[in-house]
Tab-separated table of C-alpha atoms in Angstrom:
chain	number	residue	atom	x	y	z
A	1263	MET	CA	41.509	31.486	47.646
A	1264	ILE	CA	42.112	29.310	50.844
A	1265	HIS	CA	43.587	25.867	49.720
A	1266	ASN	CA	41.112	23.212	50.238
A	1267	GLU	CA	42.970	19.688	49.621
A	1268	LYS	CA	39.439	18.232	50.400
A	1269	VAL	CA	38.038	19.405	46.728
A	1270	ARG	CA	37.431	16.237	44.317
A	1271	ILE	CA	38.057	16.801	41.126
A	1272	GLY	CA	36.416	14.690	38.209
A	1273	ILE	CA	37.768	14.052	34.854
A	1274	LEU	CA	35.847	12.939	31.885
A	1275	GLY	CA	38.093	11.008	29.768
A	1276	GLY	CA	41.383	8.796	30.921
A	1277	GLY	CA	43.804	9.845	27.789
A	1278	GLN	CA	47.143	11.263	28.125
A	1279	LEU	CA	45.561	14.822	28.551
A	1280	GLY	CA	43.673	13.564	31.499
A	1281	ALA	CA	47.208	11.935	32.654
A	1282	MET	CA	49.097	14.786	32.336
A	1283	LEU	CA	46.337	17.185	34.050
A	1284	ILE	CA	46.146	14.516	37.022
A	1285	ARG	CA	50.123	14.951	37.363
A	1286	SER	CA	49.834	18.874	37.811
A	1287	ALA	CA	47.074	18.480	40.231
A	1288	ILE	CA	49.116	16.294	42.366
A	1289	ASP	CA	51.051	19.173	43.065
A	1290	TYR	CA	47.804	21.194	44.641
A	1291	GLY	CA	47.416	17.829	46.598
A	1292	LEU	CA	44.151	17.432	45.099
A	1293	ASP	CA	41.951	13.953	44.853
A	1294	ILE	CA	41.496	13.326	41.189
A	1295	SER	CA	38.479	10.915	39.881
A	1296	VAL	CA	38.688	9.432	36.244
A	1297	LEU	CA	35.865	8.253	34.263
A	1298	ASP	CA	36.844	6.219	31.089
A	1299	LYS	CA	35.663	3.287	29.563
A	1300	ASP	CA	39.511	1.864	29.280
A	1301	THR	CA	40.734	0.370	32.602
A	1302	ASN	CA	43.781	0.495	30.739
A	1303	ALA	CA	43.533	4.429	29.897
A	1304	PRO	CA	46.752	6.504	29.968
A	1305	ALA	CA	44.833	8.473	33.323
A	1306	ALA	CA	44.262	5.253	35.248
A	1307	ARG	CA	48.278	4.571	36.121
A	1308	TYR	CA	47.706	7.870	38.444
A	1309	THR	CA	44.803	7.699	40.260
A	1310	ASN	CA	42.847	5.511	42.696
A	1311	SER	CA	39.658	6.920	42.295
A	1312	PHE	CA	39.551	5.608	38.660
A	1313	VAL	CA	35.900	4.659	37.513
A	1314	CYS	CA	35.245	2.234	34.404
A	1315	GLY	CA	32.360	3.785	32.687
A	1316	ASP	CA	31.405	5.963	29.629
A	1317	PRO	CA	31.715	9.580	29.644
A	1318	ASN	CA	28.738	10.152	26.534
A	1319	ASN	CA	26.598	8.162	28.795
A	1320	TYR	CA	24.116	9.732	31.179
A	1321	GLU	CA	23.735	7.417	33.614
A	1322	ASP	CA	27.358	6.836	34.062
A	1323	VAL	CA	28.522	10.224	34.108
A	1324	VAL	CA	25.830	11.218	36.944
A	1325	ALA	CA	27.005	8.540	39.116
A	1326	PHE	CA	30.388	9.746	38.355
A	1327	GLY	CA	29.883	13.509	38.925
A	1328	LYS	CA	27.693	13.112	42.209
A	1329	GLN	CA	31.047	11.659	44.081
A	1330	CYS	CA	32.692	15.112	42.924
A	1331	ASP	CA	32.830	18.841	43.953
A	1332	ILE	CA	34.198	19.773	39.967
A	1333	VAL	CA	33.675	17.977	37.075
A	1334	THR	CA	35.969	19.242	33.806
A	1335	ILE	CA	36.868	17.430	30.360
A	1336	GLU	CA	39.987	15.970	28.392
A	1337	LYS	CA	38.049	15.162	25.608
A	1338	GLU	CA	34.777	16.550	23.856
A	1339	ALA	CA	32.708	13.336	23.253
A	1340	VAL	CA	30.853	13.717	26.789
A	1341	ASN	CA	26.961	13.896	27.810
A	1342	THR	CA	26.235	17.555	28.405
A	1343	GLU	CA	22.766	16.563	29.213
A	1344	ALA	CA	24.484	14.238	32.318
A	1345	LEU	CA	26.601	17.662	33.126
A	1346	ARG	CA	23.598	19.861	33.286
A	1347	TYR	CA	21.441	17.436	35.948
A	1348	LEU	CA	24.912	17.588	38.287
A	1349	ARG	CA	25.331	21.656	38.059
A	1350	ASP	CA	21.559	21.637	39.018
A	1351	LYS	CA	22.383	19.501	41.931
A	1352	GLY	CA	25.560	21.793	42.992
A	1353	VAL	CA	28.875	20.208	41.551
A	1354	LYS	CA	30.452	22.833	39.336
A	1355	ILE	CA	30.890	21.884	35.682
A	1356	HIS	CA	33.977	23.784	34.126
A	1357	PRO	CA	33.894	24.359	31.264
A	1358	SER	CA	30.102	25.058	30.940
A	1359	PRO	CA	27.973	22.190	29.191
A	1360	GLU	CA	26.703	25.275	27.059
A	1361	LEU	CA	30.074	26.082	26.152
A	1362	ILE	CA	30.954	22.192	25.295
A	1363	ALA	CA	27.672	21.400	23.429
A	1364	THR	CA	28.439	24.506	20.933
A	1365	ILE	CA	31.986	22.950	20.234
A	1366	GLN	CA	30.856	19.493	20.160
A	1367	ASP	CA	28.877	20.125	16.923
A	1368	LYS	CA	31.402	21.950	14.148
A	1369	GLN	CA	28.161	23.822	12.712
A	1370	ASP	CA	27.115	25.058	16.119
A	1371	GLN	CA	30.547	26.388	16.952
A	1372	LYS	CA	30.774	28.189	13.644
A	1373	GLU	CA	27.450	29.759	13.891
A	1374	PHE	CA	28.342	31.130	17.497
A	1375	LEU	CA	31.177	32.916	15.708
A	1376	LYS	CA	29.511	34.474	13.253
A	1377	HIS	CA	27.213	35.891	15.401
A	1378	HIS	CA	30.021	37.320	17.527
A	1379	ASN	CA	31.793	38.535	14.678
A	1380	ILE	CA	34.830	36.142	14.708
A	1381	PRO	CA	35.882	35.332	10.964
A	1382	VAL	CA	35.697	31.796	9.863
A	1383	VAL	CA	36.190	30.140	6.725
A	1384	PRO	CA	33.371	30.456	4.887
A	1385	TYR	CA	31.298	27.074	4.393
A	1386	VAL	CA	27.597	25.659	3.739
A	1387	SER	CA	25.333	22.823	6.072
A	1388	ILE	CA	25.160	19.303	4.391
A	1389	THR	CA	22.870	16.643	5.907
A	1390	ASN	CA	23.744	13.920	3.610
A	1391	LYS	CA	25.395	12.584	0.445
A	1392	GLU	CA	22.805	13.536	-2.011
A	1393	GLU	CA	23.576	17.332	-0.748
A	1394	LEU	CA	27.400	16.964	-1.353
A	1395	TYR	CA	26.320	16.521	-5.151
A	1396	ASN	CA	23.733	19.075	-5.448
A	1397	ASN	CA	27.047	21.222	-3.678
A	1398	ALA	CA	29.749	19.764	-6.323
A	1399	SER	CA	30.305	23.168	-7.901
A	1400	LYS	CA	31.506	24.407	-4.741
A	1401	LEU	CA	34.489	21.997	-5.108
A	1402	PRO	CA	37.352	21.606	-4.389
A	1403	ALA	CA	36.340	21.657	-0.665
A	1404	CYS	CA	37.053	20.415	2.777
A	1405	LEU	CA	34.066	18.354	4.098
A	1406	LYS	CA	34.013	17.936	7.899
A	1407	MET	CA	32.053	15.717	9.654
A	1408	ARG	CA	29.788	18.085	12.386
A	1409	ARG	CA	30.343	15.461	15.407
A	1410	ASN	CA	33.082	13.141	16.879
A	1411	GLY	CA	36.041	14.132	14.394
A	1412	TYR	CA	39.544	13.889	16.001
A	1413	ASP	CA	42.830	13.694	15.131
A	1414	GLY	CA	41.925	14.177	11.625
A	1415	LYS	CA	39.427	11.455	11.605
A	1416	GLY	CA	36.114	13.372	9.729
A	1417	VAL	CA	38.249	15.442	7.601
A	1418	MET	CA	38.661	14.937	4.201
A	1419	MET	CA	39.188	17.017	0.606
A	1420	LEU	CA	37.245	16.759	-2.108
A	1421	TYR	CA	38.606	18.158	-5.084
A	1422	SER	CA	35.924	17.231	-7.752
A	1423	GLU	CA	32.379	15.528	-7.879
A	1424	THR	CA	34.315	12.051	-8.488
A	1425	ASP	CA	35.512	12.349	-4.838
A	1426	ILE	CA	32.205	12.586	-3.508
A	1427	GLU	CA	31.512	8.423	-4.005
A	1428	ASN	CA	33.624	7.860	-1.032
A	1429	ALA	CA	32.766	10.447	0.867
A	1430	PHE	CA	31.148	10.077	4.472
A	1431	ASP	CA	27.696	10.209	4.330
A	1432	GLY	CA	25.908	12.405	7.145
A	1433	PRO	CA	25.604	15.794	8.815
A	1434	ALA	CA	28.624	17.736	7.802
A	1435	ILE	CA	30.154	20.954	6.918
A	1436	LEU	CA	31.187	21.838	3.229
A	1437	GLU	CA	34.531	24.446	3.653
A	1438	GLU	CA	35.436	26.243	1.176
A	1439	LYS	CA	39.208	25.239	0.117
A	1440	MET	CA	41.575	28.694	1.130
A	1441	ASN	CA	44.819	29.237	0.460
A	1442	ILE	CA	46.495	28.827	3.577
A	1443	LYS	CA	50.080	29.996	4.494
A	1444	GLN	CA	50.249	29.189	8.351
A	1445	GLU	CA	48.180	27.785	10.935
A	1446	ILE	CA	48.479	28.573	14.226
A	1447	SER	CA	47.087	27.925	17.850
A	1448	LEU	CA	46.816	29.834	20.696
A	1449	ILE	CA	45.502	28.777	23.809
A	1450	VAL	CA	43.515	31.442	26.611
A	1451	ALA	CA	42.547	30.477	29.940
A	1452	ARG	CA	39.820	32.641	31.855
A	1453	GLY	CA	39.010	32.109	35.483
A	1454	GLU	CA	35.831	32.493	37.476
A	1455	ASP	CA	36.373	36.050	38.235
A	1456	GLY	CA	36.868	36.702	34.780
A	1457	ALA	CA	40.626	37.208	34.558
A	1458	ILE	CA	42.371	36.140	31.211
A	1459	GLU	CA	45.744	35.148	30.201
A	1460	CYS	CA	47.202	34.062	26.525
A	1461	TYR	CA	49.937	31.537	26.114
A	1462	GLU	CA	52.222	32.929	23.021
A	1463	PRO	CA	50.862	31.643	19.917
A	1464	THR	CA	52.271	27.974	18.198
A	1465	LEU	CA	52.677	27.171	14.695
A	1466	MET	CA	51.296	24.067	13.687
A	1467	VAL	CA	52.570	22.020	10.646
A	1468	PHE	CA	50.542	19.192	9.604
A	1469	ASP	CA	50.806	16.320	7.745
A	1470	PRO	CA	49.350	16.780	4.511
A	1471	GLU	CA	48.183	13.174	3.843
A	1472	LYS	CA	46.835	12.180	7.361
A	1473	HIS	CA	45.600	15.490	8.649
A	1474	LEU	CA	47.773	14.750	11.657
A	1475	LEU	CA	50.263	17.389	13.601
A	1476	ASP	CA	53.564	16.952	12.323
A	1477	TYR	CA	55.752	19.330	14.596
A	1478	GLN	CA	54.964	22.758	16.125
A	1479	ILE	CA	57.233	25.495	16.957
A	1480	CYS	CA	56.530	28.215	19.684
A	1481	PRO	CA	56.754	31.404	19.200
A	1482	ALA	CA	55.076	31.499	15.769
A	1483	ASN	CA	57.144	34.956	14.901
A	1484	LEU	CA	54.112	36.351	13.386
A	1485	GLU	CA	53.516	39.846	12.128
A	1486	SER	CA	52.614	42.079	15.444
A	1487	GLU	CA	49.605	42.911	13.536
A	1488	ILE	CA	48.498	39.576	13.108
A	1489	SER	CA	49.872	38.539	16.468
A	1490	ASN	CA	47.777	40.944	18.279
A	1491	GLN	CA	44.611	40.559	16.080
A	1492	ALA	CA	44.989	36.602	17.121
A	1493	TYR	CA	44.838	37.894	20.985
A	1494	GLU	CA	42.111	39.799	20.656
A	1495	ILE	CA	40.253	37.083	19.086
A	1496	ALA	CA	40.800	34.447	21.835
A	1497	ILE	CA	40.088	36.906	24.744
A	1498	LYS	CA	36.799	37.800	22.654
A	1499	ILE	CA	35.749	33.905	22.508
A	1500	ALA	CA	36.944	33.215	25.938
A	1501	ALA	CA	34.772	36.146	27.701
A	1502	GLU	CA	31.781	35.726	25.265
A	1503	MET	CA	31.666	31.612	25.971
A	1504	SER	CA	31.855	32.643	29.299
A	1505	LEU	CA	34.765	30.157	29.894
A	1506	VAL	CA	36.042	29.168	33.082
A	1507	GLY	CA	38.741	26.481	31.980
A	1508	ILE	CA	41.158	26.863	28.742
A	1509	ILE	CA	40.152	26.348	25.527
A	1510	ALA	CA	42.579	25.858	22.281
A	1511	ILE	CA	41.577	27.837	19.065
A	1512	GLU	CA	42.930	27.176	15.842
A	1513	MET	CA	43.524	29.752	13.288
A	1514	PHE	CA	44.142	29.868	10.040
A	1515	ILE	CA	46.334	32.335	8.462
A	1516	THR	CA	45.875	32.701	4.436
A	1517	ASP	CA	47.967	34.149	1.556
A	1518	ASN	CA	46.710	37.522	2.041
A	1519	ASP	CA	46.965	37.601	5.669
A	1520	ILE	CA	43.622	37.032	6.789
A	1521	LEU	CA	43.094	35.205	10.090
A	1522	LEU	CA	40.303	32.704	10.187
A	1523	VAL	CA	39.105	30.974	13.223
A	1524	ASN	CA	39.395	26.569	12.139
A	1525	GLU	CA	37.832	25.134	15.400
A	1526	ILE	CA	38.070	25.506	19.149
A	1527	ALA	CA	38.798	22.761	21.435
A	1528	PRO	CA	37.535	23.147	25.095
A	1529	ARG	CA	40.467	21.323	27.066
A	1530	PRO	CA	44.293	20.772	27.112
A	1531	HIS	CA	45.483	20.396	23.466
A	1532	ASN	CA	48.398	19.262	21.732
A	1533	SER	CA	49.700	22.376	21.111
A	1534	GLY	CA	49.909	23.288	24.526
A	1535	HIS	CA	52.200	20.236	25.284
A	1536	HIS	CA	55.319	22.362	25.278
A	1537	THR	CA	54.332	24.286	27.988
A	1538	ILE	CA	55.408	21.717	30.572
A	1539	GLU	CA	58.666	22.743	29.835
A	1540	ALA	CA	58.631	26.209	27.998
A	1541	CYS	CA	56.404	28.428	30.678
A	1542	PRO	CA	56.031	28.822	34.447
A	1543	THR	CA	52.517	27.744	34.670
A	1544	SER	CA	51.642	24.661	31.936
A	1545	GLN	CA	48.541	24.343	30.230
A	1546	TYR	CA	47.425	21.749	32.656
A	1547	GLU	CA	48.309	23.431	35.719
A	1548	GLN	CA	46.590	26.535	34.591
A	1549	LEU	CA	43.382	24.633	34.238
A	1550	ILE	CA	43.493	23.427	38.023
A	1551	ARG	CA	43.939	26.942	38.738
A	1552	ALA	CA	41.161	28.121	36.650
A	1553	ILE	CA	38.521	25.348	37.889
A	1554	THR	CA	39.646	25.832	41.452
A	1555	GLY	CA	39.666	29.376	41.781
A	1556	PHE	CA	43.595	30.107	42.634
A	1557	PRO	CA	44.940	33.082	40.681
A	1558	LEU	CA	45.719	32.314	36.904
A	1559	GLY	CA	49.731	31.534	36.533
A	1560	ASP	CA	52.456	33.367	34.225
A	1561	THR	CA	52.269	31.961	30.640
A	1562	ARG	CA	55.445	33.644	29.301
A	1563	LEU	CA	58.056	31.689	27.361
A	1564	ASN	CA	61.212	30.870	29.370
A	1565	TYR	CA	62.538	28.829	26.519
A	1566	LYS	CA	62.185	28.589	22.667
A	1567	ALA	CA	60.034	25.546	22.131
A	1568	GLY	CA	59.177	22.514	19.428
A	1569	LEU	CA	57.349	19.393	19.719
A	1570	VAL	CA	57.290	16.369	17.492
A	1571	ASN	CA	54.312	13.660	17.892
A	1572	LEU	CA	55.492	10.085	18.226
A	1573	ILE	CA	53.146	8.183	16.041
A	1574	GLU	CA	52.513	4.079	16.178
A	1575	THR	CA	54.122	2.506	13.177
A	1576	GLY	CA	54.237	-0.896	15.068
A	1577	LYS	CA	57.908	-0.836	15.462
A	1578	GLN	CA	60.079	-0.649	18.363
A	1579	LEU	CA	61.407	2.811	19.017
A	1580	ASP	CA	65.150	2.985	20.411
A	1581	LEU	CA	64.683	6.444	22.215
A	1582	SER	CA	67.827	6.480	23.679
A	1583	ALA	CA	69.483	9.018	21.614
A	1584	ILE	CA	66.691	11.334	22.585
A	1585	VAL	CA	66.423	11.566	26.187
A	1586	SER	CA	70.072	11.622	26.246
A	1587	LYS	CA	69.844	15.300	24.969
A	1588	PRO	CA	69.601	17.663	27.859
A	1589	THR	CA	66.746	20.016	25.222
A	1590	MET	CA	64.920	17.079	24.413
A	1591	HIS	CA	62.232	15.919	26.906
A	1592	LEU	CA	60.267	12.791	26.480
A	1593	HIS	CA	56.680	12.191	27.273
A	1594	TYR	CA	55.398	8.421	26.280
A	1595	TYR	CA	51.631	8.004	26.911
A	1596	GLY	CA	51.484	4.211	27.610
A	1597	LYS	CA	48.817	3.339	25.395
A	1598	ALA	CA	47.950	-0.239	25.950
A	1599	ASN	CA	46.394	-0.746	22.288
A	1600	SER	CA	47.549	2.058	20.298
A	1601	LYS	CA	46.620	1.780	16.825
A	1602	ILE	CA	48.577	2.912	13.858
A	1603	GLY	CA	49.137	6.338	13.015
A	1604	ARG	CA	47.512	7.634	16.158
A	1605	LYS	CA	49.790	8.962	18.678
A	1606	ILE	CA	51.735	7.583	21.443
A	1607	GLY	CA	53.862	10.441	22.860
A	1608	HIS	CA	55.508	13.427	22.136
A	1609	ILE	CA	59.101	14.921	22.282
A	1610	THR	CA	59.272	18.936	23.594
A	1611	ILE	CA	61.979	20.673	22.292
A	1612	THR	CA	63.608	23.983	24.335
A	1613	GLU	CA	66.301	26.061	23.196
A	1614	GLU	CA	67.272	29.321	23.540
A	1615	ASN	CA	66.711	30.419	19.690
A	1616	ILE	CA	64.583	29.505	16.838
A	1617	ASP	CA	67.241	27.965	14.913
A	1618	GLY	CA	68.187	25.344	18.052
A	1619	VAL	CA	64.461	24.206	17.754
A	1620	HIS	CA	64.898	23.297	14.095
A	1621	ALA	CA	68.124	21.653	14.040
A	1622	GLN	CA	66.513	19.550	16.970
A	1623	ILE	CA	63.498	19.037	14.904
A	1624	ALA	CA	65.468	17.748	11.888
A	1625	ALA	CA	67.586	15.270	14.674
A	1626	ILE	CA	64.608	13.945	15.965
A	1627	LYS	CA	62.938	12.909	12.561
A	1628	ASN	CA	66.267	11.713	11.335
A	1629	ILE	CA	66.233	9.400	14.701
A	1630	LEU	CA	62.754	8.339	14.064
A	1631	ASN	CA	63.507	7.599	10.672
C-alpha cells in the first residue's frame, strides 16, 4: 500500500479507547477527527479536529462523517443508519454498520452466533418484567439488557423470584447460570484483504459484585485443545462477520471444559490494553492498519503481561510507588468528571514469567488499598 497521510479518519466516541487509538494513528501521520458529546472527553486533547456531537444522533454522525474518508468506532452506541448513509456516499465504514448493529443488540448477537454454529450460553428472550415472572422457574439466571449495557451496567443475577421485583423492566435476555471455571478474551483483527491475526487469549478475573474487570493476565495458559478451539471460534466469527478492523470476543470456560461465547465488542477492548507494551503491534495500531489497508502486524507476546484497572473511589491516588517500577506502566485517562466505581486508568505489567506478573498484581493491589 502507498502511504497517504491525507486520509481523514473519524472516530465515533472520545473515550480512553479513542485517545489510545489516536496516539497510534499519530505514528502513521494520519489526520484524526473525533465526535463526542463531551468536550472534556479523554480523546479531545489528542486532536485539533474535535467535534461536539452525539455519535448516536443521525444528523450529527452524517455531518461529521462527510468530512472523513474512513469512519471507525470506539464505542457501540452509535447511529448505524447514519453510517449506512455515509457508506452509500463513498465513506469507508469499518467495522461495517451491519456488524455494529448485530453486536449492539445482545439477542441479535446471540442469534447470529447460533446461526453460524458457534456455542453460546443458553438463554430466553424477555420483553418485560411480566415475562420474567413467567420464567421464574429458570432461576437462578443472569439477566442482561439487550442494548446499551457497559462495564457491568445492565447485568444482574437473579437467584429467586423475589429478586425480580428489583430487576430492570424492558427488553433483555435471561441466560442460564453456568458453572464457569474461567473467563477469557481473544482479540482478532481482519484486514480488507481477508488476512486475519489473533492475539493470545487473556484470562480475565472479575469483581463478582461490580461485574467489572478486576485484573487480567496474558497468556491465559489454557490447555492446547481449548486454546485451539478459541482461535477457531475467533477466526470464524471474524470471517462470517466480514470484519474489517478488530473485535474482542469474551468467552466462558465451564467446569466441564466447554467453551461458550459470552459477548463480542467491535472495537478496541480493555482486555487488549496490555498489547501496547507487551506486543510488537498493539490492538490500536492493528486497528489503524486494518482500516487503512496496511498489512496486519505481529501479535506475538514479547512479555508475559498483566493489567489492573484503576477505579474512581473519590480519594487521591499516590501512584509514585507504581511508576517507580520499570515493569509497571501507568495509563491515566484524564477523565474530567469520573463517577465513583468507573474506570479512570489502568496499570500494565510486563514480566519475563507469569509468577512475576502475579507478584506485581498483588503489589499493585496492596499499594492501591
